[in-house]
Amino acid sequence: MSDEFKTLKKFDAGNGREGFLYSLPALEAQGIGPISRLPVSIRIVLESVLRNCDGKKVRRKDVETLAKWNAKAPANEEIPFVVARIVLQDFTGVPLVVDLAAMRSAVQELGGDPKIIEPLVPVDLVVDHSVQVDFAGSAEALRLNMEMEFKRNRERYQFLKWGQQAFKTFGLVPPGIGIVHQVNLEFLAKGVLSSKPETGNGKPEIFYPDTLVGTDSHTTMINGLGVVGWGVGGIEAEAGMLGQPVYFLTPEVVGVHMTGKLREGVTATDLALHITQMLRAQKVVGKFVEFYGEGAASLPLPDRATVGNMAPEYGATMGYFPVDSESVNYLRATGRTEEQCAAFENYFRAQGMFGMPRKGEVDYSIDLELDLAAVQPSVAGPKRPQDRVNLPELGAVFRSLLEKPVKDGGYGKSNGDLGKHHFVNLNGTPPEQGEMVSTDKRDQGIEPGDERNKVEMVANRPTPDSVQEIEAKPGDTFAHGQSRIGHGSVLIAAITSCTNTSNPSVMLAAGLLAKKAVERGLTIDPAVKTSLAPGSRVVSDYLQKTGLQTYLDQLGFNVVGYGCTTCIGNSGPLHPKIEQAISEFDLVAASVLSGNRNFEARVHQNIKANFLMSPPLVVAFALAGRVDLDLSTEPMGKGSDGRDVFLRDLWPSLQEIRDTMQSALTPEVFQRLYRDFAAQNPKWNEIPSSTGDIYQWDEKSDYIHEPPFFQNFSMEPGRIAEIRGARPLGIFGDSVTTDHISPAGAIKPTSPAGHYLVSRGISAVDFNSYGSRRGNDLVMTRGTFANVRIKNLMVPGTEGGVTKYFGNRNSETGETMSIFDAAMKYQEDGMPLVILAGHEYGTGSSRDWAAKGTRLLGVKAVVAASFERIHRSNLVGMGVLPLQFADGTNAQTLGLDGSEIYGITGLSDTIEPGQMVTLEITRQDGKRQEVPVKLRIDTPIEIDYYRHGGILPFVLRELMARQ
Ligand code: SF4
């Protein structure tokens, strides 16, 4: 390693170890900038830039610019950030390993050594996104769901096992262990890392802060531990693995000065929802947020992690908490070695970065205040995480939304619809007949049991006792009895998401509330699909140890899997009768979940109102069975003594939670559960794996397929040229999410991907999700823009992935067809494509297939009113041009309906980041219009990526040239 600034200094790494570090105080002493007044997050990035300064990839100028970071006017310069490691989840990780495998194949074809394709920094992939809640509400649910998961994902898991043996720096945490960010927090993160000195080589052991990027937007959970890291697209992560710095523009840093303490009855989830709303309003997109002050110091580390986790929801790149004694105590409490803890503390002390900053000690771009005592119990929804609702107001908010017109964001139901209910018989004994009575029929005096209402039950309902004897089917809820459902009925109640499952206080609060509910004799309606998906086995350990899991089980919150489940939309099917009732009566049913995303159709395709909340509130609303009430004043049910039971009767005190926690959490539990994963997972061991440096692609596989990114690859990049004669493939409004562009959930049999899978002999029950088929470009390209809720304004009044195909200039038929079919026809016509969109295009989780699929459909440019950060860079990373309309301009103001022909002029090899180019529009009547648009290639390196056709060809050419 070079030492351009002569800052390499010795320090005491603790436990008798002598270490070296690239000293920021020494850099400041050179008068280079006011480093000790920089936000801590910026200082950590600066350390990476300083340490990796080699005059080539990282230049002296990069160090100087960042050291002089000006809070009020940060330089508009790109920072080359070399991260210490990378984390992946399996949905995004599999395609990334597929790309690495494809690059190895390409190198071999070009006559090179395939081993030049190897991650240069440690990579950990945690398999957490594939488990679905097919079974719930039973002691057998975990086993049955895992069986389904392994059956569905065998090919992917085989492939990952190949990757594990082919790449040296690639670690894998198999399914059934936990959720990536929680595993990162509890196990993978080290706080500080060091270069391992080879024995006798005389090289010093150099320490540096743990930093990372992850292929999941909620990577920011780790910010709670003082680790700098955030979510990037798979494409950027791939470049990072292959030795490229992650480039980003010098950010503004928003300082949130926290004072006070959370009040009794207020949870970390309430705080996270409060901060999400507050920071959304402050427009922190693309900025770092740093929490500090005595309020931040008073927050336990899991609370900090919960707040950090939701950074994507408030739009920030990070939600960072500086390192202090609480951070070190957390490492110790979670079983990290004394050596690690000492090195962590000593390193940060030596760098002058230890301890929570107080007001005035650090310069921030924007100063905000937050009094923790002002935070109130809350939920957020029904469609966006930033739409926080004070708990007492939920009923009124829901009722008003129910009646509000659809165009104003409501559900357009009439006054009085709320009181109507429909009866669904879920009784499993005898199971042959079930019934559903509409309110209208009940008004006519028709009651359940009336012959006129008998409808056939779809399947026998297994009972909990008989589950071993019978073959259970997906959707089985093991429920009994008759349910009454209507608008506002809670049909999914899920304790899910690392956001909350990593936080013992809210998980124990859910258990304590369940205990009190059971003791009062409350039960949950069988129509509610209840589930508990811990983010690690540590959660189960403490819920078991405290005896609370028993009560959760009694209410149906049995463990369904150790993974993302409902948080990612893997909520599994509802009871068929319930699904039937929802669609027959067009019910606005609700889900309550401790997740962080609630976009339409994310949680479940048929559940329209989705509310995010803390785990104890999930249990409370499941007990109440509806969301149209005020839990602070209305009872949630009647106890076995016939008396009303209120939320305040069941809510555990902070002291109760603390006492329970102290008795249950020990470092030994973490050490035991995070040891030798493979040995603890026999199912994983049973999976056979192929060996060798090159993957043997199997044409029979419908999960893993060699992508066409390196077909006809040559060592010479192309030229940047103007785009002419393009047709629009879609015109979209605001807030089109990556889930709209590339859905992760269920594959509809009638969709292009569904047709394709059927043509391959796969039946619908085995389709699995889009997320799980991301290793197969043939499925994913067909799934692009295939979300059932996406609205293409070219085909007004429709939902789903349809468009109008206008053909070439001479045949403007405007035929309606699927987006995939139209794209393929345009490819045959030799016509390039564009997408037009509104604000926040590509918002939501980072999803590289949203960019890859766009590229493979033949889209050359996306013109939007604004872009989400990661999706914009992913588009560039795939060689698709992002362009931005001027403020106030969009497809509607221009009166575009999709029948036009488009050109983009002003593009050449000499383009500059952010320059203006021209969108040329030719309407059907031949009229032409020129609209100035901004090139959203933001940095010089992105120009290179674009010229090369994306990051992957760029990196491949670099590595081949180095051979
Ligand atoms: S639980 Fe949710 S937030 Fe956490 S990794 Fe899974 S999908 Fe992302």
mmCIF file of N, CA and C in Angstrom, residues 59 76-78 247 249 911-914 937-947 954:
data_model
loop_
_atom_site.group_PDB
_atom_site.id
_atom_site.type_symbol
_atom_site.label_atom_id
_atom_site.label_comp_id
_atom_site.label_asym_id
_atom_site.label_seq_id
_atom_site.Cartn_x
_atom_site.Cartn_y
_atom_site.Cartn_z
ATOM 1 N N ARG A 59 -6.810 9.625 -6.675
ATOM 2 C CA ARG A 59 -5.764 10.628 -6.857
ATOM 3 C C ARG A 59 -5.618 11.507 -5.609
ATOM 4 N N ASN A 76 -19.066 19.465 -6.160
ATOM 5 C CA ASN A 76 -19.834 18.538 -6.982
ATOM 6 C C ASN A 76 -18.884 17.547 -7.646
ATOM 7 N N GLU A 77 -18.093 16.868 -6.818
ATOM 8 C CA GLU A 77 -17.062 15.968 -7.347
ATOM 9 C C GLU A 77 -17.415 14.533 -7.002
ATOM 10 N N GLU A 78 -17.013 13.610 -7.861
ATOM 11 C CA GLU A 78 -17.270 12.213 -7.527
ATOM 12 C C GLU A 78 -16.165 11.674 -6.631
ATOM 13 N N TYR A 247 -18.414 4.854 -7.048
ATOM 14 C CA TYR A 247 -18.341 6.308 -7.232
ATOM 15 C C TYR A 247 -19.641 6.951 -6.791
ATOM 16 N N LEU A 249 -21.333 11.129 -5.773
ATOM 17 C CA LEU A 249 -21.052 12.563 -5.704
ATOM 18 C C LEU A 249 -20.950 13.018 -4.254
ATOM 19 N N ILE A 911 -19.586 14.011 -24.861
ATOM 20 C CA ILE A 911 -20.595 14.488 -23.905
ATOM 21 C C ILE A 911 -19.983 14.657 -22.509
ATOM 22 N N GLU A 912 -20.599 15.560 -21.759
ATOM 23 C CA GLU A 912 -20.156 15.848 -20.395
ATOM 24 C C GLU A 912 -21.268 15.447 -19.430
ATOM 25 N N PRO A 913 -20.901 15.056 -18.201
ATOM 26 C CA PRO A 913 -21.955 14.731 -17.233
ATOM 27 C C PRO A 913 -22.908 15.904 -17.032
ATOM 28 N N GLY A 914 -24.187 15.619 -17.018
ATOM 29 C CA GLY A 914 -25.185 16.639 -16.705
ATOM 30 C C GLY A 914 -25.457 17.649 -17.808
ATOM 31 N N ILE A 937 -26.280 11.336 -16.794
ATOM 32 C CA ILE A 937 -25.004 10.669 -16.536
ATOM 33 C C ILE A 937 -24.291 11.669 -15.644
ATOM 34 N N ASP A 938 -24.059 11.279 -14.384
ATOM 35 C CA ASP A 938 -23.683 12.288 -13.395
ATOM 36 C C ASP A 938 -22.178 12.451 -13.189
ATOM 37 N N THR A 939 -21.410 11.454 -13.580
ATOM 38 C CA THR A 939 -19.971 11.520 -13.269
ATOM 39 C C THR A 939 -19.153 11.112 -14.506
ATOM 40 N N PRO A 940 -17.884 11.550 -14.548
ATOM 41 C CA PRO A 940 -17.052 11.189 -15.708
ATOM 42 C C PRO A 940 -16.935 9.674 -15.908
ATOM 43 N N ILE A 941 -16.818 8.930 -14.790
ATOM 44 C CA ILE A 941 -16.656 7.473 -14.956
ATOM 45 C C ILE A 941 -17.908 6.875 -15.596
ATOM 46 N N GLU A 942 -19.069 7.491 -15.328
ATOM 47 C CA GLU A 942 -20.298 6.969 -15.939
ATOM 48 C C GLU A 942 -20.311 7.168 -17.451
ATOM 49 N N ILE A 943 -19.628 8.208 -17.914
ATOM 50 C CA ILE A 943 -19.512 8.384 -19.374
ATOM 51 C C ILE A 943 -18.773 7.171 -19.943
ATOM 52 N N ASP A 944 -17.701 6.766 -19.231
ATOM 53 C CA ASP A 944 -16.951 5.582 -19.689
ATOM 54 C C ASP A 944 -17.830 4.340 -19.685
ATOM 55 N N TYR A 945 -18.578 4.174 -18.570
ATOM 56 C CA TYR A 945 -19.452 3.001 -18.495
ATOM 57 C C TYR A 945 -20.419 3.002 -19.685
ATOM 58 N N TYR A 946 -21.006 4.159 -19.946
ATOM 59 C CA TYR A 946 -22.006 4.244 -21.018
ATOM 60 C C TYR A 946 -21.359 3.940 -22.377
ATOM 61 N N ARG A 947 -20.172 4.479 -22.580
ATOM 62 C CA ARG A 947 -19.483 4.253 -23.863
ATOM 63 C C ARG A 947 -19.223 2.759 -24.068
ATOM 64 N N PHE A 954 -17.143 -2.809 -19.427
ATOM 65 C CA PHE A 954 -16.036 -1.913 -19.072
ATOM 66 C C PHE A 954 -14.998 -2.665 -18.227
#
